[in-house]
Amino acid sequence: MPEMDGFDAAKAIRKRWPNGSPHIIAVTAHALEGDRKRCIEAGMDDYISKPVRLEDLASALGRVFPAAGRYEERLAEVRYWKKVVLQAFSFGRAKASTRPVITSSTR
């Protein structure tokens, strides 16, 4: 960002919303020791590094939104859909009959 980095942005957000809303999850290419601590100290709720893995994202969301509950169930859903998508699009060829259909009951 031209005016501030992610740490400054998190601090500005926390100053504007001191009660903790909105939630902030850092997604960064930096995976150095101490980065997580620096993110949390800046006011972020959690931290994941790139490349983003669906399991890591689901885990971070489960930690940030514990009231949503059923974290293990959500993680199982993420793993299932990841497997379906990878199978359907293996070798760059998708089979129409195996494409996942997301409906309101599968969200």
PDB file of C-alpha atoms in Angstrom:
ATOM      1  CA  MET A   1       0.000   0.000   0.000  1.00  0.00           C
ATOM      2  CA  PRO A   2       1.366   3.398  -0.829  1.00  0.00           C
ATOM      3  CA  GLU A   3       0.536   5.181   2.434  1.00  0.00           C
ATOM      4  CA  MET A   4       1.019   2.424   5.011  1.00  0.00           C
ATOM      5  CA  ASP A   5       1.983  -1.196   5.379  1.00  0.00           C
ATOM      6  CA  GLY A   6      -0.248  -3.946   6.772  1.00  0.00           C
ATOM      7  CA  PHE A   7       0.939  -3.388  10.326  1.00  0.00           C
ATOM      8  CA  ASP A   8       0.044   0.310  10.205  1.00  0.00           C
ATOM      9  CA  ALA A   9      -3.275  -0.528   8.549  1.00  0.00           C
ATOM     10  CA  ALA A  10      -4.128  -2.995  11.330  1.00  0.00           C
ATOM     11  CA  LYS A  11      -3.277  -0.397  13.972  1.00  0.00           C
ATOM     12  CA  ALA A  12      -5.479   2.190  12.221  1.00  0.00           C
ATOM     13  CA  ILE A  13      -8.364  -0.288  12.017  1.00  0.00           C
ATOM     14  CA  ARG A  14      -8.042  -1.128  15.716  1.00  0.00           C
ATOM     15  CA  LYS A  15      -7.992   2.566  16.586  1.00  0.00           C
ATOM     16  CA  ARG A  16     -11.219   3.107  14.637  1.00  0.00           C
ATOM     17  CA  TRP A  17     -12.892  -0.082  15.956  1.00  0.00           C
ATOM     18  CA  PRO A  18     -11.494  -0.640  19.458  1.00  0.00           C
ATOM     19  CA  ASN A  19     -13.975  -3.447  20.210  1.00  0.00           C
ATOM     20  CA  GLY A  20     -12.228  -5.835  17.823  1.00  0.00           C
ATOM     21  CA  SER A  21     -14.403  -5.568  14.728  1.00  0.00           C
ATOM     22  CA  PRO A  22     -13.685  -6.163  11.894  1.00  0.00           C
ATOM     23  CA  HIS A  23     -11.516  -9.250  12.189  1.00  0.00           C
ATOM     24  CA  ILE A  24      -8.093  -9.161  10.559  1.00  0.00           C
ATOM     25  CA  ILE A  25      -6.162 -12.177   9.324  1.00  0.00           C
ATOM     26  CA  ALA A  26      -2.745 -11.379   7.894  1.00  0.00           C
ATOM     27  CA  VAL A  27      -1.889 -13.183   4.664  1.00  0.00           C
ATOM     28  CA  THR A  28       1.757 -12.637   3.934  1.00  0.00           C
ATOM     29  CA  ALA A  29       4.615 -14.058   1.919  1.00  0.00           C
ATOM     30  CA  HIS A  30       6.858 -13.531   4.922  1.00  0.00           C
ATOM     31  CA  ALA A  31       7.204 -16.615   7.071  1.00  0.00           C
ATOM     32  CA  LEU A  32       9.997 -15.494   9.307  1.00  0.00           C
ATOM     33  CA  GLU A  33      10.154 -16.281  12.983  1.00  0.00           C
ATOM     34  CA  GLY A  34       8.507 -13.501  14.930  1.00  0.00           C
ATOM     35  CA  ASP A  35       6.143 -12.453  12.121  1.00  0.00           C
ATOM     36  CA  ARG A  36       3.122 -13.991  13.845  1.00  0.00           C
ATOM     37  CA  LYS A  37       3.931 -12.150  17.073  1.00  0.00           C
ATOM     38  CA  ARG A  38       4.458  -8.883  15.183  1.00  0.00           C
ATOM     39  CA  CYS A  39       1.077  -9.303  13.423  1.00  0.00           C
ATOM     40  CA  ILE A  40      -0.754  -9.996  16.682  1.00  0.00           C
ATOM     41  CA  GLU A  41       0.949  -7.046  18.385  1.00  0.00           C
ATOM     42  CA  ALA A  42      -0.153  -4.800  15.490  1.00  0.00           C
ATOM     43  CA  GLY A  43      -3.778  -5.756  16.194  1.00  0.00           C
ATOM     44  CA  MET A  44      -4.367  -8.603  13.771  1.00  0.00           C
ATOM     45  CA  ASP A  45      -6.421 -11.573  14.918  1.00  0.00           C
ATOM     46  CA  ASP A  46      -4.381 -14.242  13.156  1.00  0.00           C
ATOM     47  CA  TYR A  47      -1.706 -14.885  10.570  1.00  0.00           C
ATOM     48  CA  ILE A  48      -1.206 -17.301   7.678  1.00  0.00           C
ATOM     49  CA  SER A  49       1.594 -17.385   5.150  1.00  0.00           C
ATOM     50  CA  LYS A  50       1.564 -17.763   1.379  1.00  0.00           C
ATOM     51  CA  PRO A  51       1.010 -19.889  -0.512  1.00  0.00           C
ATOM     52  CA  VAL A  52      -2.338 -20.132   1.249  1.00  0.00           C
ATOM     53  CA  ARG A  53      -3.502 -23.683   1.906  1.00  0.00           C
ATOM     54  CA  LEU A  54      -7.250 -24.194   2.326  1.00  0.00           C
ATOM     55  CA  GLU A  55      -6.656 -26.033   5.596  1.00  0.00           C
ATOM     56  CA  ASP A  56      -4.670 -23.099   7.009  1.00  0.00           C
ATOM     57  CA  LEU A  57      -7.353 -20.622   5.949  1.00  0.00           C
ATOM     58  CA  ALA A  58     -10.137 -22.765   7.449  1.00  0.00           C
ATOM     59  CA  SER A  59      -8.144 -23.116  10.646  1.00  0.00           C
ATOM     60  CA  ALA A  60      -7.534 -19.361  10.921  1.00  0.00           C
ATOM     61  CA  LEU A  61     -11.206 -18.601  10.255  1.00  0.00           C
ATOM     62  CA  GLY A  62     -12.191 -21.135  12.914  1.00  0.00           C
ATOM     63  CA  ARG A  63      -9.935 -19.422  15.439  1.00  0.00           C
ATOM     64  CA  VAL A  64     -11.186 -15.925  14.566  1.00  0.00           C
ATOM     65  CA  PHE A  65     -14.868 -16.904  14.553  1.00  0.00           C
ATOM     66  CA  PRO A  66     -15.161 -19.473  17.360  1.00  0.00           C
ATOM     67  CA  ALA A  67     -18.833 -18.598  17.866  1.00  0.00           C
ATOM     68  CA  ALA A  68     -19.523 -20.057  14.425  1.00  0.00           C
ATOM     69  CA  GLY A  69     -18.533 -23.395  15.949  1.00  0.00           C
ATOM     70  CA  ARG A  70     -18.151 -26.744  14.288  1.00  0.00           C
ATOM     71  CA  TYR A  71     -14.556 -25.992  13.264  1.00  0.00           C
ATOM     72  CA  GLU A  72     -13.639 -29.662  12.717  1.00  0.00           C
ATOM     73  CA  GLU A  73     -16.738 -30.177  10.580  1.00  0.00           C
ATOM     74  CA  ARG A  74     -15.903 -27.108   8.490  1.00  0.00           C
ATOM     75  CA  LEU A  75     -12.316 -28.297   8.040  1.00  0.00           C
ATOM     76  CA  ALA A  76     -13.599 -31.711   6.906  1.00  0.00           C
ATOM     77  CA  GLU A  77     -15.811 -29.940   4.336  1.00  0.00           C
ATOM     78  CA  VAL A  78     -12.842 -27.936   3.052  1.00  0.00           C
ATOM     79  CA  ARG A  79     -10.759 -31.093   2.696  1.00  0.00           C
ATOM     80  CA  TYR A  80     -13.609 -32.898   0.904  1.00  0.00           C
ATOM     81  CA  TRP A  81     -14.186 -30.103  -1.621  1.00  0.00           C
ATOM     82  CA  LYS A  82     -10.461 -29.694  -2.189  1.00  0.00           C
ATOM     83  CA  LYS A  83     -10.249 -33.394  -3.060  1.00  0.00           C
ATOM     84  CA  VAL A  84     -13.288 -33.182  -5.372  1.00  0.00           C
ATOM     85  CA  VAL A  85     -11.912 -30.137  -7.185  1.00  0.00           C
ATOM     86  CA  LEU A  86      -8.446 -31.639  -7.571  1.00  0.00           C
ATOM     87  CA  GLN A  87      -9.892 -34.868  -8.945  1.00  0.00           C
ATOM     88  CA  ALA A  88     -12.245 -33.050 -11.308  1.00  0.00           C
ATOM     89  CA  PHE A  89      -9.538 -30.832 -12.705  1.00  0.00           C
ATOM     90  CA  SER A  90      -6.600 -33.237 -12.686  1.00  0.00           C
ATOM     91  CA  PHE A  91      -4.275 -32.795 -15.636  1.00  0.00           C
ATOM     92  CA  GLY A  92      -6.237 -29.704 -16.670  1.00  0.00           C
ATOM     93  CA  ARG A  93      -9.189 -31.742 -17.944  1.00  0.00           C
ATOM     94  CA  ALA A  94     -12.461 -31.311 -16.125  1.00  0.00           C
ATOM     95  CA  LYS A  95     -15.173 -33.893 -16.539  1.00  0.00           C
ATOM     96  CA  ALA A  96     -18.596 -32.271 -16.590  1.00  0.00           C
ATOM     97  CA  SER A  97     -20.120 -35.037 -14.489  1.00  0.00           C
ATOM     98  CA  THR A  98     -17.606 -34.566 -11.655  1.00  0.00           C
ATOM     99  CA  ARG A  99     -17.721 -30.802 -11.277  1.00  0.00           C
ATOM    100  CA  PRO A 100     -18.817 -29.873  -7.781  1.00  0.00           C
ATOM    101  CA  VAL A 101     -22.112 -28.077  -7.446  1.00  0.00           C
ATOM    102  CA  ILE A 102     -22.297 -25.787  -4.462  1.00  0.00           C
ATOM    103  CA  THR A 103     -25.765 -25.300  -3.126  1.00  0.00           C
ATOM    104  CA  SER A 104     -27.058 -23.638  -0.016  1.00  0.00           C
ATOM    105  CA  SER A 105     -27.062 -27.040   1.732  1.00  0.00           C
ATOM    106  CA  THR A 106     -23.321 -27.561   1.099  1.00  0.00           C
ATOM    107  CA  ARG A 107     -22.131 -24.179   2.300  1.00  0.00           C
TER     108      ARG A 107
END
